[in-house]
Amino acid sequence: MKQINAGKFVFTGELEPVKTMNLEEVIEGAKILKDHVVAINITDNPTAFGYMNALVPSYMIQKEVGVEAVYQVTTRDRNRLALLSDLLAAGALGIKNVLALTGDHTTVGDTPQAKPVFDLDSATLVYMLRKMIDEGLDLNNNEIKNPPKFNIGIAAAPNADPLEAEILKIERKVKLGVDFIQTQCVYSVEQVKNFLEATSYLKTPILIGIAPFKSISMMKWMVQYVPGIKVPSEIQETLFKAKKKGGKEAVYEANIEIFSELLRGIRKTTNATGIHMMAIGFEWIVPKIIERAGII
Amino acid sequence: MIIVQQKPLNEIFEMTKNLKSLLIVGCDGCASIIQVGGERQAQVLKTLLEMEKKVKGEETPVIKAISILRQCDRQVAATALNPLREDYEAILSLGCGVGVQTISEVCKPTLIIPANDTKFLGMHDTRKGKFQELCSACGECILFETGGICPITRCAKSLLNGPCGGQSKGKCEVGGGKNDCAWILIFNSLKDRNRLDLFTKFRPPKDYRLSGHPREIGGEDEDQEVSS
Ligand code: SF4
Ligand code: SF4
């Protein structure tokens, strides 16, 4: 947050603890990202898959690797009591940033029979966080001794259709008081420009989400299933061609080229606060893209 | 309306087996209007039960099929059923869960059997030939703020401050993109009414005590005793 407030163009990264009690991969990923990002998001049961909770890895990357965590918190799996408990624990462990999310519905995950909670939503979670931070109170105005201080982040969908509903929803949360916004992935400078223009009145730092494709099948999956993803056909074609020509390695190379180009475009022609890089499982590509973009 | 759906016949046969006599009671309220639990359906069920016994070569029980004005009204149910209930071993109700429980209460100790599954509070959309759930009786109606569309019931996450990131072109991530996103419906409804201020308004966390079970309203006075 300090660097954002100082007007620096920043990068954040993302790591996903999976269905294991092993922390090695997360730690390794954090080490790769560390020198290139100001903080790393730790996902909270993404797409409603049951994984290790986000708090422990958030703490571990801070402690073991020395990089700040953005602790992602969804309202899908915990009611307001459990959320409060976890947030107090996060404060105790030195977590500085919380990304408040509603979370994907249980039925889209790997345990679709589970009872979805959604006692709060992302907005009411921001509201609860603000009360904790600003007033030292819980939702019922009970005093919290030694309340935590977090920077509060929210997510946004630049490709949402209708966009107006999305913007007003962001406004609703910004009015409660949020410190930063991280967006879903975008694939063209045009998308970024439209979104930043529409949200400029909110005067909140926005980190634009960028997600290179680990493979062609991942791209196909995202295009088909992830709501609001718009991948320009040129990008799709370039990657298809690369795959045909040189297989996996060529796809990686094409990714580096495409996304460093996109990065440069965003940096040069928009006033985005920074970039949120999501390259789950192939974090090594993040430094390569940033280096090739040559914009730090 | 309360939307009910008849249980699979096998289930009804199972619950009614070995009975010597049975009173089948339809309801002229919601169940009848949606043609699931009225007088006609009671008669049809009587025929089916008799046929089933015949096919199995079992003794046919004495079955009578009637329908009453409203099963969910204690007084109505008691007046209509008390003269009859002693002649039957069991009552098969074609009402909703409320009707079944009301009859069970006023017809003690006659055995009570539900013929229907009670599904939800909803509307019969005759154009599409389907029933749609519209209200969950949450105890604190916010339809004014949401353009007459209930997010508690029609949003898969019951969000108070939607839409979530799962909507795409107005469709919800739940159900494979076939269902409308309630929050986009709300957005459009409020936009049409020039009340987007209500959309942008922040709604604080819901008080779930208001929808916690069991709920009662009133009841200062002693219940009027219904003669049995
Ligand atoms: S807000 Fe509550 S009472 Fe109103 S329609 Fe929805 S569920 Fe029913
Ligand atoms: S997509 Fe719309 S209806 Fe579905 S859960 Fe999200 S806000 Fe609710």
Short mmCIF file of C-alpha atoms in Angstrom, two decimals, chain B residues 62-214:
data_model
loop_
_atom_site.label_atom_id
_atom_site.label_comp_id
_atom_site.label_asym_id
_atom_site.label_seq_id
_atom_site.Cartn_x
_atom_site.Cartn_y
_atom_site.Cartn_z
CA VAL B 62 -62.70 -48.45 2.02
CA ILE B 63 -61.62 -45.20 0.41
CA LYS B 64 -63.46 -41.90 0.32
CA ALA B 65 -62.20 -38.86 -1.59
CA ILE B 66 -63.31 -35.35 -0.69
CA SER B 67 -61.92 -31.84 -0.83
CA ILE B 68 -62.23 -29.07 1.71
CA LEU B 69 -62.12 -25.30 1.38
CA ARG B 70 -58.73 -24.75 3.00
CA GLN B 71 -56.65 -27.27 4.86
CA CYS B 72 -54.53 -24.53 6.40
CA ASP B 73 -57.43 -23.09 8.40
CA ARG B 74 -57.84 -24.86 11.68
CA GLN B 75 -61.53 -24.06 11.97
CA VAL B 76 -62.35 -25.06 8.40
CA ALA B 77 -60.39 -28.28 8.66
CA ALA B 78 -61.92 -29.24 11.99
CA THR B 79 -65.49 -28.50 10.90
CA ALA B 80 -65.11 -30.46 7.67
CA LEU B 81 -63.15 -33.43 8.95
CA ASN B 82 -64.28 -34.11 12.48
CA PRO B 83 -67.58 -35.68 11.46
CA LEU B 84 -65.68 -38.08 9.16
CA ARG B 85 -62.34 -38.87 10.67
CA GLU B 86 -63.45 -41.57 13.11
CA ASP B 87 -64.62 -43.74 10.24
CA TYR B 88 -61.15 -43.93 8.73
CA GLU B 89 -57.87 -45.40 9.82
CA ALA B 90 -55.85 -42.70 8.06
CA ILE B 91 -56.11 -39.44 6.16
CA LEU B 92 -54.16 -38.84 2.97
CA SER B 93 -53.79 -35.08 2.52
CA LEU B 94 -53.30 -33.47 -0.86
CA GLY B 95 -52.55 -30.12 0.72
CA CYS B 96 -49.24 -28.44 1.37
CA GLY B 97 -47.12 -29.05 4.45
CA VAL B 98 -49.22 -26.51 6.32
CA GLY B 99 -52.45 -28.29 5.43
CA VAL B 100 -51.04 -31.67 6.42
CA GLN B 101 -49.91 -30.36 9.79
CA THR B 102 -53.17 -28.55 10.47
CA ILE B 103 -55.16 -31.70 9.75
CA SER B 104 -52.78 -33.77 11.81
CA GLU B 105 -53.41 -31.43 14.70
CA VAL B 106 -57.19 -31.26 14.50
CA CYS B 107 -57.72 -34.92 13.62
CA LYS B 108 -55.70 -36.45 16.42
CA PRO B 109 -55.10 -39.39 16.73
CA THR B 110 -55.93 -40.37 13.15
CA LEU B 111 -52.82 -41.23 11.14
CA ILE B 112 -51.96 -38.53 8.61
CA ILE B 113 -50.15 -39.10 5.31
CA PRO B 114 -48.86 -36.39 2.94
CA ALA B 115 -49.45 -37.05 -0.75
CA ASN B 116 -47.41 -34.06 -1.89
CA ASP B 117 -43.99 -32.55 -1.54
CA THR B 118 -44.24 -28.87 -0.72
CA LYS B 119 -41.84 -27.05 -3.00
CA PHE B 120 -41.92 -23.29 -2.57
CA LEU B 121 -43.84 -20.01 -2.61
CA GLY B 122 -44.17 -19.10 -6.19
CA MET B 123 -46.00 -18.07 -9.27
CA HIS B 124 -47.58 -20.16 -11.95
CA ASP B 125 -46.29 -18.81 -15.22
CA THR B 126 -48.90 -20.16 -17.60
CA ARG B 127 -47.11 -18.78 -20.67
CA LYS B 128 -44.05 -20.87 -19.97
CA GLY B 129 -45.96 -23.66 -18.29
CA LYS B 130 -43.76 -23.55 -15.22
CA PHE B 131 -43.75 -22.61 -11.60
CA GLN B 132 -41.19 -20.16 -10.32
CA GLU B 133 -40.09 -19.61 -6.75
CA LEU B 134 -40.44 -15.94 -5.84
CA CYS B 135 -40.41 -15.50 -2.07
CA SER B 136 -38.75 -17.33 0.83
CA ALA B 137 -40.79 -15.64 3.55
CA CYS B 138 -37.60 -14.13 4.95
CA GLY B 139 -39.50 -12.04 7.45
CA GLU B 140 -38.21 -8.65 6.32
CA CYS B 141 -39.30 -7.72 2.81
CA ILE B 142 -36.93 -5.58 0.77
CA LEU B 143 -38.82 -5.66 -2.53
CA PHE B 144 -39.17 -1.87 -2.43
CA GLU B 145 -35.42 -1.51 -2.69
CA THR B 146 -35.00 -4.17 -5.32
CA GLY B 147 -37.47 -3.19 -7.99
CA GLY B 148 -40.01 -5.83 -7.04
CA ILE B 149 -37.58 -8.73 -7.57
CA CYS B 150 -36.53 -10.79 -4.58
CA PRO B 151 -32.78 -11.39 -4.32
CA ILE B 152 -33.18 -13.52 -1.21
CA THR B 153 -35.03 -16.07 -3.28
CA ARG B 154 -33.97 -15.50 -6.86
CA CYS B 155 -30.25 -14.88 -6.39
CA ALA B 156 -28.46 -18.19 -5.94
CA LYS B 157 -26.40 -16.65 -3.14
CA SER B 158 -29.23 -14.57 -1.62
CA LEU B 159 -27.00 -11.53 -1.92
CA LEU B 160 -28.13 -8.21 -0.53
CA ASN B 161 -25.56 -6.30 -2.54
CA GLY B 162 -25.26 -8.04 -5.88
CA PRO B 163 -24.54 -8.82 -8.59
CA CYS B 164 -21.58 -11.03 -7.85
CA GLY B 165 -18.77 -11.67 -10.29
CA GLY B 166 -20.55 -14.81 -11.42
CA GLN B 167 -23.03 -13.09 -13.67
CA SER B 168 -22.41 -13.09 -17.38
CA LYS B 169 -24.66 -11.20 -19.79
CA GLY B 170 -27.41 -11.29 -17.21
CA LYS B 171 -27.15 -15.01 -16.52
CA CYS B 172 -26.14 -16.64 -13.24
CA GLU B 173 -23.07 -18.85 -12.80
CA VAL B 174 -25.27 -21.33 -10.96
CA GLY B 175 -27.24 -23.65 -13.19
CA GLY B 176 -24.93 -23.52 -16.16
CA GLY B 177 -25.80 -20.00 -17.31
CA LYS B 178 -29.45 -20.80 -18.00
CA ASN B 179 -31.03 -18.86 -15.15
CA ASP B 180 -31.39 -15.11 -15.03
CA CYS B 181 -29.15 -13.28 -12.60
CA ALA B 182 -31.62 -11.78 -10.11
CA TRP B 183 -29.38 -8.78 -9.58
CA ILE B 184 -29.30 -7.88 -13.26
CA LEU B 185 -33.11 -8.19 -13.27
CA ILE B 186 -33.12 -5.86 -10.27
CA PHE B 187 -30.75 -3.46 -11.99
CA ASN B 188 -32.94 -3.34 -15.11
CA SER B 189 -36.13 -3.02 -13.10
CA LEU B 190 -34.77 -0.10 -11.05
CA LYS B 191 -33.26 1.51 -14.12
CA ASP B 192 -36.63 1.37 -15.90
CA ARG B 193 -38.19 2.99 -12.85
CA ASN B 194 -35.52 5.63 -12.59
CA ARG B 195 -34.48 4.43 -9.15
CA LEU B 196 -30.88 3.32 -9.61
CA ASP B 197 -30.20 5.14 -6.34
CA LEU B 198 -31.86 2.17 -4.67
CA PHE B 199 -29.56 -0.20 -6.56
CA THR B 200 -26.42 1.60 -5.42
CA LYS B 201 -27.63 1.82 -1.85
CA PHE B 202 -25.68 -0.35 0.57
CA ARG B 203 -27.73 -2.94 2.44
CA PRO B 204 -26.20 -3.95 5.79
CA PRO B 205 -25.98 -7.57 6.94
CA LYS B 206 -29.33 -9.29 7.30
CA ASP B 207 -30.78 -10.19 10.68
CA TYR B 208 -31.26 -13.93 10.30
CA ARG B 209 -33.24 -14.16 13.50
CA LEU B 210 -36.18 -12.92 11.47
CA SER B 211 -36.10 -15.96 9.25
CA GLY B 212 -34.96 -18.42 11.91
CA HIS B 213 -37.33 -21.23 12.76
CA PRO B 214 -39.79 -21.65 14.35
#
